[in-house]
PDB file of C-alpha atoms in Angstrom:
ATOM      1  CA  UNK A   2       0.344  -0.053   0.100  1.00  0.00           C
ATOM      2  CA  UNK A   3       2.436   2.493   0.721  1.00  0.00           C
ATOM      3  CA  UNK A   4       4.904   1.709  -2.401  1.00  0.00           C
ATOM      4  CA  UNK A   5       1.080   2.607  -4.223  1.00  0.00           C
ATOM      5  CA  UNK A   6       1.074   5.640  -2.153  1.00  0.00           C
ATOM      6  CA  UNK A   7       4.679   6.915  -3.167  1.00  0.00           C
ATOM      7  CA  UNK A   8       4.265   5.936  -6.607  1.00  0.00           C
ATOM      8  CA  UNK A   9       0.571   8.467  -6.645  1.00  0.00           C
ATOM      9  CA  UNK A  10       2.571  11.001  -5.248  1.00  0.00           C
ATOM     10  CA  UNK A  11       5.632  10.944  -7.670  1.00  0.00           C
ATOM     11  CA  UNK A  12       2.989  10.819 -10.628  1.00  0.00           C
ATOM     12  CA  UNK A  13       1.281  13.983  -9.026  1.00  0.00           C
ATOM     13  CA  UNK A  14       4.349  15.572  -8.989  1.00  0.00           C
ATOM     14  CA  UNK A  15       5.343  15.115 -12.540  1.00  0.00           C
ATOM     15  CA  UNK A  16       1.910  16.440 -13.321  1.00  0.00           C
ATOM     16  CA  UNK A  17       2.166  19.669 -11.596  1.00  0.00           C
ATOM     17  CA  UNK A  18       5.865  20.252 -12.732  1.00  0.00           C
ATOM     18  CA  UNK A  19       4.452  19.851 -16.495  1.00  0.00           C
ATOM     19  CA  UNK A  20       1.567  21.680 -16.026  1.00  0.00           C
ATOM     20  CA  UNK A  21       2.861  24.311 -14.559  1.00  0.00           C
ATOM     21  CA  UNK A  22       6.200  24.357 -16.789  1.00  0.00           C
ATOM     22  CA  UNK A  23       5.175  27.696 -18.127  1.00  0.00           C
ATOM     23  CA  UNK A  24       4.046  29.698 -15.021  1.00  0.00           C
ATOM     24  CA  UNK A  25       5.281  32.795 -14.902  1.00  0.00           C
ATOM     25  CA  UNK A  26       6.115  32.860 -10.808  1.00  0.00           C
ATOM     26  CA  UNK A  27       9.427  31.372 -10.982  1.00  0.00           C
ATOM     27  CA  UNK A  28      11.370  28.338 -10.910  1.00  0.00           C
ATOM     28  CA  UNK A  29      11.674  28.507  -7.218  1.00  0.00           C
ATOM     29  CA  UNK A  30       7.589  28.785  -7.105  1.00  0.00           C
ATOM     30  CA  UNK A  31       6.764  26.129  -9.803  1.00  0.00           C
ATOM     31  CA  UNK A  32       9.000  23.551  -7.476  1.00  0.00           C
ATOM     32  CA  UNK A  33       7.409  24.329  -4.569  1.00  0.00           C
ATOM     33  CA  UNK A  34       3.778  24.076  -5.720  1.00  0.00           C
ATOM     34  CA  UNK A  35       4.604  21.018  -7.635  1.00  0.00           C
ATOM     35  CA  UNK A  36       6.580  19.274  -5.109  1.00  0.00           C
ATOM     36  CA  UNK A  37       4.236  20.887  -2.100  1.00  0.00           C
ATOM     37  CA  UNK A  38       0.724  19.815  -2.915  1.00  0.00           C
ATOM     38  CA  UNK A  39       1.445  16.131  -3.477  1.00  0.00           C
ATOM     39  CA  UNK A  40       3.328  15.926  -0.288  1.00  0.00           C
ATOM     40  CA  UNK A  41       0.714  17.467   1.815  1.00  0.00           C
ATOM     41  CA  UNK A  42      -1.844  14.918   0.165  1.00  0.00           C
ATOM     42  CA  UNK A  43       0.460  12.449   1.186  1.00  0.00           C
ATOM     43  CA  UNK A  44       1.154  13.304   4.556  1.00  0.00           C
ATOM     44  CA  UNK A  45      -3.212  13.895   5.098  1.00  0.00           C
ATOM     45  CA  UNK A  46      -3.413  10.453   4.008  1.00  0.00           C
ATOM     46  CA  UNK A  47      -0.499   8.411   5.655  1.00  0.00           C
ATOM     47  CA  UNK A  48      -1.197   9.413   9.407  1.00  0.00           C
ATOM     48  CA  UNK A  49      -5.128   8.495   8.908  1.00  0.00           C
ATOM     49  CA  UNK A  50      -3.787   4.566   7.363  1.00  0.00           C
ATOM     50  CA  UNK A  51      -1.265   4.349  10.321  1.00  0.00           C
ATOM     51  CA  UNK A  52      -3.609   5.791  13.519  1.00  0.00           C
ATOM     52  CA  UNK A  53      -6.788   3.903  12.421  1.00  0.00           C
ATOM     53  CA  UNK A  54      -5.438   0.386  11.461  1.00  0.00           C
ATOM     54  CA  UNK A  55      -3.023   0.311  14.395  1.00  0.00           C
ATOM     55  CA  UNK A  56      -0.437  -2.308  13.017  1.00  0.00           C
ATOM     56  CA  UNK A  57       1.244  -2.629  16.450  1.00  0.00           C
ATOM     57  CA  UNK A  58      -1.710  -3.755  18.359  1.00  0.00           C
ATOM     58  CA  UNK A  59      -1.852  -6.656  15.635  1.00  0.00           C
ATOM     59  CA  UNK A  60       1.366  -7.864  14.940  1.00  0.00           C
ATOM     60  CA  UNK A  61       1.961  -7.879  18.720  1.00  0.00           C
ATOM     61  CA  UNK A  62      -1.460 -10.106  18.953  1.00  0.00           C
ATOM     62  CA  UNK A  63      -0.134 -12.394  15.665  1.00  0.00           C
ATOM     63  CA  UNK A  64       3.137 -12.944  17.560  1.00  0.00           C
ATOM     64  CA  UNK A  65       1.290 -14.216  20.757  1.00  0.00           C
ATOM     65  CA  UNK A  66      -0.986 -16.725  18.630  1.00  0.00           C
ATOM     66  CA  UNK A  67       2.524 -18.093  16.999  1.00  0.00           C
ATOM     67  CA  UNK A  68       3.882 -18.604  20.142  1.00  0.00           C
ATOM     68  CA  UNK A  69       0.963 -20.541  21.330  1.00  0.00           C
ATOM     69  CA  UNK A  70      -1.188 -17.990  22.920  1.00  0.00           C
ATOM     70  CA  UNK A  71      -4.022 -18.361  21.390  1.00  0.00           C
ATOM     71  CA  UNK A  72      -7.630 -20.056  21.604  1.00  0.00           C
ATOM     72  CA  UNK A  73      -7.716 -22.628  18.541  1.00  0.00           C
ATOM     73  CA  UNK A  74      -5.014 -23.304  15.968  1.00  0.00           C
ATOM     74  CA  UNK A  75      -5.912 -25.441  13.590  1.00  0.00           C
ATOM     75  CA  UNK A  76      -3.970 -27.264  10.615  1.00  0.00           C
ATOM     76  CA  UNK A  77      -5.773 -27.877   7.057  1.00  0.00           C
ATOM     77  CA  UNK A  78      -4.980 -30.536   4.759  1.00  0.00           C
ATOM     78  CA  UNK A  79      -5.065 -29.924   0.936  1.00  0.00           C
ATOM     79  CA  UNK A  80      -8.890 -30.438   1.235  1.00  0.00           C
ATOM     80  CA  UNK A  81      -9.508 -28.907   3.829  1.00  0.00           C
ATOM     81  CA  UNK A  82      -8.006 -25.668   3.046  1.00  0.00           C
ATOM     82  CA  UNK A  83      -9.255 -25.811  -0.280  1.00  0.00           C
ATOM     83  CA  UNK A  84     -12.628 -25.700   1.231  1.00  0.00           C
ATOM     84  CA  UNK A  85     -11.912 -23.410   3.619  1.00  0.00           C
ATOM     85  CA  UNK A  86     -10.922 -20.919   1.089  1.00  0.00           C
ATOM     86  CA  UNK A  87     -14.165 -21.865  -0.766  1.00  0.00           C
ATOM     87  CA  UNK A  88     -15.980 -20.922   2.420  1.00  0.00           C
ATOM     88  CA  UNK A  89     -14.394 -17.264   3.133  1.00  0.00           C
ATOM     89  CA  UNK A  90     -14.810 -16.439  -1.003  1.00  0.00           C
ATOM     90  CA  UNK A  91     -18.177 -17.174  -0.491  1.00  0.00           C
ATOM     91  CA  UNK A  92     -18.448 -14.527   2.292  1.00  0.00           C
ATOM     92  CA  UNK A  93     -16.365 -12.250   0.527  1.00  0.00           C
ATOM     93  CA  UNK A  94     -18.057 -12.205  -2.735  1.00  0.00           C
ATOM     94  CA  UNK A  95     -21.324 -11.648  -1.302  1.00  0.00           C
ATOM     95  CA  UNK A  96     -20.211  -8.404   0.535  1.00  0.00           C
ATOM     96  CA  UNK A  97     -18.071  -7.279  -2.301  1.00  0.00           C
ATOM     97  CA  UNK A  98     -20.080  -4.434  -3.242  1.00  0.00           C
ATOM     98  CA  UNK A  99     -18.097  -1.768  -5.289  1.00  0.00           C
ATOM     99  CA  UNK A 100     -17.255   1.446  -3.634  1.00  0.00           C
ATOM    100  CA  UNK A 101     -15.691   3.430  -6.121  1.00  0.00           C
ATOM    101  CA  UNK A 102     -18.367   5.366  -7.444  1.00  0.00           C
ATOM    102  CA  UNK A 103     -17.456   8.214  -4.890  1.00  0.00           C
ATOM    103  CA  UNK A 104     -14.013   8.053  -5.605  1.00  0.00           C
ATOM    104  CA  UNK A 105     -14.436   8.038  -9.361  1.00  0.00           C
ATOM    105  CA  UNK A 106     -16.959  11.234  -9.593  1.00  0.00           C
ATOM    106  CA  UNK A 107     -14.247  13.013  -7.517  1.00  0.00           C
ATOM    107  CA  UNK A 108     -11.526  11.889 -10.250  1.00  0.00           C
ATOM    108  CA  UNK A 109     -13.582  12.958 -12.690  1.00  0.00           C
ATOM    109  CA  UNK A 110     -14.555  16.045 -10.950  1.00  0.00           C
ATOM    110  CA  UNK A 111     -11.016  17.014 -10.350  1.00  0.00           C
ATOM    111  CA  UNK A 112      -9.985  15.930 -14.310  1.00  0.00           C
ATOM    112  CA  UNK A 113     -12.816  18.345 -15.051  1.00  0.00           C
ATOM    113  CA  UNK A 114     -11.395  21.295 -13.085  1.00  0.00           C
ATOM    114  CA  UNK A 115      -7.804  21.313 -14.105  1.00  0.00           C
ATOM    115  CA  UNK A 116      -8.986  21.217 -17.819  1.00  0.00           C
ATOM    116  CA  UNK A 117     -11.300  24.079 -16.939  1.00  0.00           C
ATOM    117  CA  UNK A 118      -8.467  25.694 -15.385  1.00  0.00           C
ATOM    118  CA  UNK A 119      -6.046  24.866 -18.767  1.00  0.00           C
ATOM    119  CA  UNK A 120      -8.587  26.221 -20.874  1.00  0.00           C
ATOM    120  CA  UNK A 121      -8.865  29.315 -18.780  1.00  0.00           C
ATOM    121  CA  UNK A 122      -5.133  30.032 -18.339  1.00  0.00           C
ATOM    122  CA  UNK A 123      -5.571  29.777 -14.593  1.00  0.00           C
ATOM    123  CA  UNK A 124      -2.952  27.491 -12.970  1.00  0.00           C
ATOM    124  CA  UNK A 125      -4.346  28.269  -9.633  1.00  0.00           C
ATOM    125  CA  UNK A 126      -7.801  26.204 -10.564  1.00  0.00           C
ATOM    126  CA  UNK A 127      -5.224  23.755 -12.357  1.00  0.00           C
ATOM    127  CA  UNK A 128      -3.634  23.280  -9.238  1.00  0.00           C
ATOM    128  CA  UNK A 129      -7.020  22.842  -7.350  1.00  0.00           C
ATOM    129  CA  UNK A 130      -8.351  20.123  -9.959  1.00  0.00           C
ATOM    130  CA  UNK A 131      -5.387  18.361  -9.864  1.00  0.00           C
ATOM    131  CA  UNK A 132      -5.432  18.122  -5.978  1.00  0.00           C
ATOM    132  CA  UNK A 133      -8.641  17.001  -5.748  1.00  0.00           C
ATOM    133  CA  UNK A 134      -8.368  14.110  -8.579  1.00  0.00           C
ATOM    134  CA  UNK A 135      -4.425  13.324  -6.889  1.00  0.00           C
ATOM    135  CA  UNK A 136      -6.452  13.111  -3.385  1.00  0.00           C
ATOM    136  CA  UNK A 137      -9.208  10.609  -5.324  1.00  0.00           C
ATOM    137  CA  UNK A 138      -6.796   8.774  -6.914  1.00  0.00           C
ATOM    138  CA  UNK A 139      -4.680   7.843  -3.274  1.00  0.00           C
ATOM    139  CA  UNK A 140      -8.543   6.652  -2.562  1.00  0.00           C
ATOM    140  CA  UNK A 141      -8.455   4.340  -5.363  1.00  0.00           C
ATOM    141  CA  UNK A 142      -5.095   2.790  -4.501  1.00  0.00           C
ATOM    142  CA  UNK A 143      -5.926   2.395  -1.141  1.00  0.00           C
ATOM    143  CA  UNK A 144      -9.492   0.783  -2.180  1.00  0.00           C
ATOM    144  CA  UNK A 145      -7.896  -1.244  -4.682  1.00  0.00           C
ATOM    145  CA  UNK A 146      -4.788  -2.143  -2.589  1.00  0.00           C
ATOM    146  CA  UNK A 147      -7.210  -3.684   0.056  1.00  0.00           C
ATOM    147  CA  UNK A 148      -9.239  -5.454  -2.061  1.00  0.00           C
ATOM    148  CA  UNK A 149      -5.865  -7.359  -3.328  1.00  0.00           C
ATOM    149  CA  UNK A 150      -5.156  -8.088  -0.365  1.00  0.00           C
ATOM    150  CA  UNK A 151      -8.270 -10.006   0.859  1.00  0.00           C
ATOM    151  CA  UNK A 152      -7.341 -13.331   2.458  1.00  0.00           C
ATOM    152  CA  UNK A 153      -8.347 -15.833   0.322  1.00  0.00           C
ATOM    153  CA  UNK A 154      -6.050 -14.315  -2.434  1.00  0.00           C
ATOM    154  CA  UNK A 155      -3.262 -14.854  -0.323  1.00  0.00           C
ATOM    155  CA  UNK A 156      -4.360 -18.385   1.264  1.00  0.00           C
ATOM    156  CA  UNK A 157      -4.463 -19.850  -1.927  1.00  0.00           C
ATOM    157  CA  UNK A 158      -0.619 -19.710  -2.762  1.00  0.00           C
ATOM    158  CA  UNK A 159      -0.408 -22.772  -0.923  1.00  0.00           C
ATOM    159  CA  UNK A 160      -2.075 -26.027  -0.445  1.00  0.00           C
ATOM    160  CA  UNK A 161      -2.017 -26.348   3.028  1.00  0.00           C
ATOM    161  CA  UNK A 162      -2.454 -23.627   5.686  1.00  0.00           C
ATOM    162  CA  UNK A 163      -3.389 -23.109   9.414  1.00  0.00           C
ATOM    163  CA  UNK A 164      -5.525 -20.409  11.368  1.00  0.00           C
ATOM    164  CA  UNK A 165      -5.208 -19.414  14.503  1.00  0.00           C
ATOM    165  CA  UNK A 166      -8.275 -17.771  16.932  1.00  0.00           C
ATOM    166  CA  UNK A 167      -8.198 -15.569  19.824  1.00  0.00           C
ATOM    167  CA  UNK A 168     -10.325 -12.777  21.214  1.00  0.00           C
ATOM    168  CA  UNK A 169      -8.879 -10.036  19.369  1.00  0.00           C
ATOM    169  CA  UNK A 170      -8.613 -11.740  15.771  1.00  0.00           C
ATOM    170  CA  UNK A 171      -8.256 -14.436  13.402  1.00  0.00           C
ATOM    171  CA  UNK A 172      -4.682 -15.413  11.933  1.00  0.00           C
ATOM    172  CA  UNK A 173      -4.316 -17.154   8.529  1.00  0.00           C
ATOM    173  CA  UNK A 174      -1.191 -18.704   7.495  1.00  0.00           C
ATOM    174  CA  UNK A 175      -1.361 -17.768   4.960  1.00  0.00           C
ATOM    175  CA  UNK A 176      -3.670 -15.430   4.446  1.00  0.00           C
ATOM    176  CA  UNK A 177      -3.093 -12.261   6.931  1.00  0.00           C
ATOM    177  CA  UNK A 178      -4.955 -11.170  10.515  1.00  0.00           C
ATOM    178  CA  UNK A 179      -8.219 -10.097  10.474  1.00  0.00           C
ATOM    179  CA  UNK A 180      -8.924  -7.879  13.313  1.00  0.00           C
ATOM    180  CA  UNK A 181     -12.481  -8.607  15.389  1.00  0.00           C
ATOM    181  CA  UNK A 182     -12.191  -4.967  17.029  1.00  0.00           C
ATOM    182  CA  UNK A 183     -10.755  -1.865  15.844  1.00  0.00           C
ATOM    183  CA  UNK A 184     -10.334  -0.693  12.106  1.00  0.00           C
ATOM    184  CA  UNK A 185     -10.661  -3.147   9.527  1.00  0.00           C
ATOM    185  CA  UNK A 186     -11.975  -2.940   5.959  1.00  0.00           C
ATOM    186  CA  UNK A 187     -15.479  -4.378   5.116  1.00  0.00           C
ATOM    187  CA  UNK A 188     -16.320  -4.919   1.685  1.00  0.00           C
ATOM    188  CA  UNK A 189     -18.726  -2.189   0.744  1.00  0.00           C
ATOM    189  CA  UNK A 190     -18.211  -0.030   3.820  1.00  0.00           C
ATOM    190  CA  UNK A 191     -14.535   0.702   3.008  1.00  0.00           C
ATOM    191  CA  UNK A 192     -13.165   4.405   3.635  1.00  0.00           C
ATOM    192  CA  UNK A 193     -10.043   5.617   3.298  1.00  0.00           C
ATOM    193  CA  UNK A 194      -8.766   3.992   6.437  1.00  0.00           C
ATOM    194  CA  UNK A 195     -11.240   1.497   7.167  1.00  0.00           C
ATOM    195  CA  UNK A 196     -14.441   0.995   9.420  1.00  0.00           C
ATOM    196  CA  UNK A 197     -14.410   1.174  13.063  1.00  0.00           C
ATOM    197  CA  UNK A 198     -16.002  -2.506  14.005  1.00  0.00           C
ATOM    198  CA  UNK A 199     -16.748  -4.732  17.605  1.00  0.00           C
ATOM    199  CA  UNK A 200     -17.513  -8.106  17.385  1.00  0.00           C
ATOM    200  CA  UNK A 201     -21.165  -8.544  18.228  1.00  0.00           C
ATOM    201  CA  UNK A 202     -21.662 -12.671  17.370  1.00  0.00           C
ATOM    202  CA  UNK A 203     -19.701 -15.804  16.789  1.00  0.00           C
ATOM    203  CA  UNK A 204     -21.825 -18.518  15.571  1.00  0.00           C
ATOM    204  CA  UNK A 205     -21.464 -22.493  14.714  1.00  0.00           C
ATOM    205  CA  UNK A 206     -22.718 -22.819  11.315  1.00  0.00           C
ATOM    206  CA  UNK A 207     -23.339 -27.097  10.687  1.00  0.00           C
ATOM    207  CA  UNK A 208     -22.056 -28.692   7.523  1.00  0.00           C
ATOM    208  CA  UNK A 209     -24.204 -28.913   4.837  1.00  0.00           C
ATOM    209  CA  UNK A 210     -23.863 -30.900   1.446  1.00  0.00           C
ATOM    210  CA  UNK A 211     -20.046 -30.794   0.293  1.00  0.00           C
ATOM    211  CA  UNK A 212     -19.537 -27.999   2.854  1.00  0.00           C
ATOM    212  CA  UNK A 213     -17.802 -28.260   6.106  1.00  0.00           C
ATOM    213  CA  UNK A 214     -19.071 -26.770   9.502  1.00  0.00           C
ATOM    214  CA  UNK A 215     -17.679 -23.283   9.749  1.00  0.00           C
ATOM    215  CA  UNK A 216     -17.476 -20.365  12.863  1.00  0.00           C
ATOM    216  CA  UNK A 217     -18.983 -17.130  11.631  1.00  0.00           C
ATOM    217  CA  UNK A 218     -17.699 -13.759  13.012  1.00  0.00           C
ATOM    218  CA  UNK A 219     -20.250 -10.758  12.897  1.00  0.00           C
ATOM    219  CA  UNK A 220     -18.896  -7.243  13.713  1.00  0.00           C
ATOM    220  CA  UNK A 221     -20.893  -4.318  14.218  1.00  0.00           C
ATOM    221  CA  UNK A 222     -19.855  -1.489  11.576  1.00  0.00           C
ATOM    222  CA  UNK A 223     -21.433   2.215  11.452  1.00  0.00           C
ATOM    223  CA  UNK A 224     -24.394   0.704  12.852  1.00  0.00           C
ATOM    224  CA  UNK A 225     -25.043  -2.529  10.799  1.00  0.00           C
ATOM    225  CA  UNK A 226     -24.567  -5.880  11.142  1.00  0.00           C
ATOM    226  CA  UNK A 227     -21.178  -7.111   9.158  1.00  0.00           C
ATOM    227  CA  UNK A 228     -20.200 -11.000   8.676  1.00  0.00           C
ATOM    228  CA  UNK A 229     -16.221 -10.075   8.810  1.00  0.00           C
ATOM    229  CA  UNK A 230     -15.001 -13.547   8.316  1.00  0.00           C
ATOM    230  CA  UNK A 231     -15.874 -17.506   7.837  1.00  0.00           C
ATOM    231  CA  UNK A 232     -13.428 -20.118   9.906  1.00  0.00           C
ATOM    232  CA  UNK A 233     -13.774 -23.721   8.484  1.00  0.00           C
ATOM    233  CA  UNK A 234     -13.711 -25.938  11.090  1.00  0.00           C
ATOM    234  CA  UNK A 235     -11.361 -28.891  10.393  1.00  0.00           C
ATOM    235  CA  UNK A 236     -13.139 -32.478  10.195  1.00  0.00           C
ATOM    236  CA  UNK A 237     -12.832 -33.421  13.969  1.00  0.00           C
ATOM    237  CA  UNK A 238     -12.833 -30.408  15.576  1.00  0.00           C
ATOM    238  CA  UNK A 239     -16.838 -29.850  15.983  1.00  0.00           C
ATOM    239  CA  UNK A 240     -16.436 -29.968  19.851  1.00  0.00           C
ATOM    240  CA  UNK A 241     -13.577 -28.015  20.103  1.00  0.00           C
ATOM    241  CA  UNK A 242     -15.523 -25.178  17.661  1.00  0.00           C
ATOM    242  CA  UNK A 243     -19.032 -25.122  19.582  1.00  0.00           C
ATOM    243  CA  UNK A 244     -16.721 -24.804  22.857  1.00  0.00           C
ATOM    244  CA  UNK A 245     -15.178 -22.088  21.377  1.00  0.00           C
ATOM    245  CA  UNK A 246     -18.220 -20.088  20.637  1.00  0.00           C
ATOM    246  CA  UNK A 247     -19.083 -20.678  24.240  1.00  0.00           C
ATOM    247  CA  UNK A 248     -15.785 -18.903  25.448  1.00  0.00           C
ATOM    248  CA  UNK A 249     -16.343 -16.300  22.980  1.00  0.00           C
ATOM    249  CA  UNK A 250     -19.702 -15.796  24.562  1.00  0.00           C
ATOM    250  CA  UNK A 251     -18.763 -16.084  27.960  1.00  0.00           C
ATOM    251  CA  UNK A 252     -15.182 -13.951  28.245  1.00  0.00           C
ATOM    252  CA  UNK A 253     -15.833 -11.722  25.238  1.00  0.00           C
ATOM    253  CA  UNK A 254     -19.233 -10.909  24.203  1.00  0.00           C
ATOM    254  CA  UNK A 255     -21.174 -11.154  27.921  1.00  0.00           C
ATOM    255  CA  UNK A 256     -18.098  -9.495  29.764  1.00  0.00           C
ATOM    256  CA  UNK A 257     -18.095  -6.603  26.701  1.00  0.00           C
ATOM    257  CA  UNK A 258     -22.158  -6.004  27.109  1.00  0.00           C
ATOM    258  CA  UNK A 259     -22.069  -5.880  30.502  1.00  0.00           C
ATOM    259  CA  UNK A 260     -19.042  -3.085  30.985  1.00  0.00           C
ATOM    260  CA  UNK A 261     -20.900  -1.093  28.415  1.00  0.00           C
ATOM    261  CA  UNK A 262     -23.982  -1.427  30.903  1.00  0.00           C
ATOM    262  CA  UNK A 263     -21.885  -0.491  33.722  1.00  0.00           C
ATOM    263  CA  UNK A 264     -20.695   2.910  31.846  1.00  0.00           C
ATOM    264  CA  UNK A 265     -24.380   3.918  30.981  1.00  0.00           C
TER     265      UNK A 265
END
């Protein structure tokens, strides 16, 4: 994601320099505008990503899981891993409603403003148009990168895998970490830095024809319930999975609800 943001910033700098190459304010001012506006856009976007995603919290939880401090650690053979990816892939497909309409409209508006400024020989208007288009492009890059990093794409890179489950998140290897609290990316509700979510339900879904049993983790985000991730239960671990659901109900969900009631 960072490489994509830096790449877009470089493109913005080049475009600014070309647009203002004939500006009569002097080369120093031209370079100041060409470097300054893209840099400001990057400095606005980057802290939102870092502060919003809180990577240090998730990295700590991932390390603890690898050290054995997790509630469940399941290993999958080839058939089981393929089924696990199919289950999670179906959930992703159901939720993948595009959120690109707004950024694309902003991108088009920026280009129109830039063209109008160029036609009327107004460098300031051109700069505004490029800024709008550049920020919209940064937004689109972030969203596209998030979509490309979804768990199933990485998970399918290997024929076998493992999943660790803890009170803060689900860690697929390969596939990455899914946080059950805090900021995360939700298809259909993707923002610049994700959506704040909070775990509300953990359900055991019985096995169906050609589909193994799985756990569904549902979060509250922006006032709506969203299935965040589906975790296939390896054959023979069904009772462990049911006990895990009960543990979440007792130690996480009930406890959190009681804390919220005490606050009120």
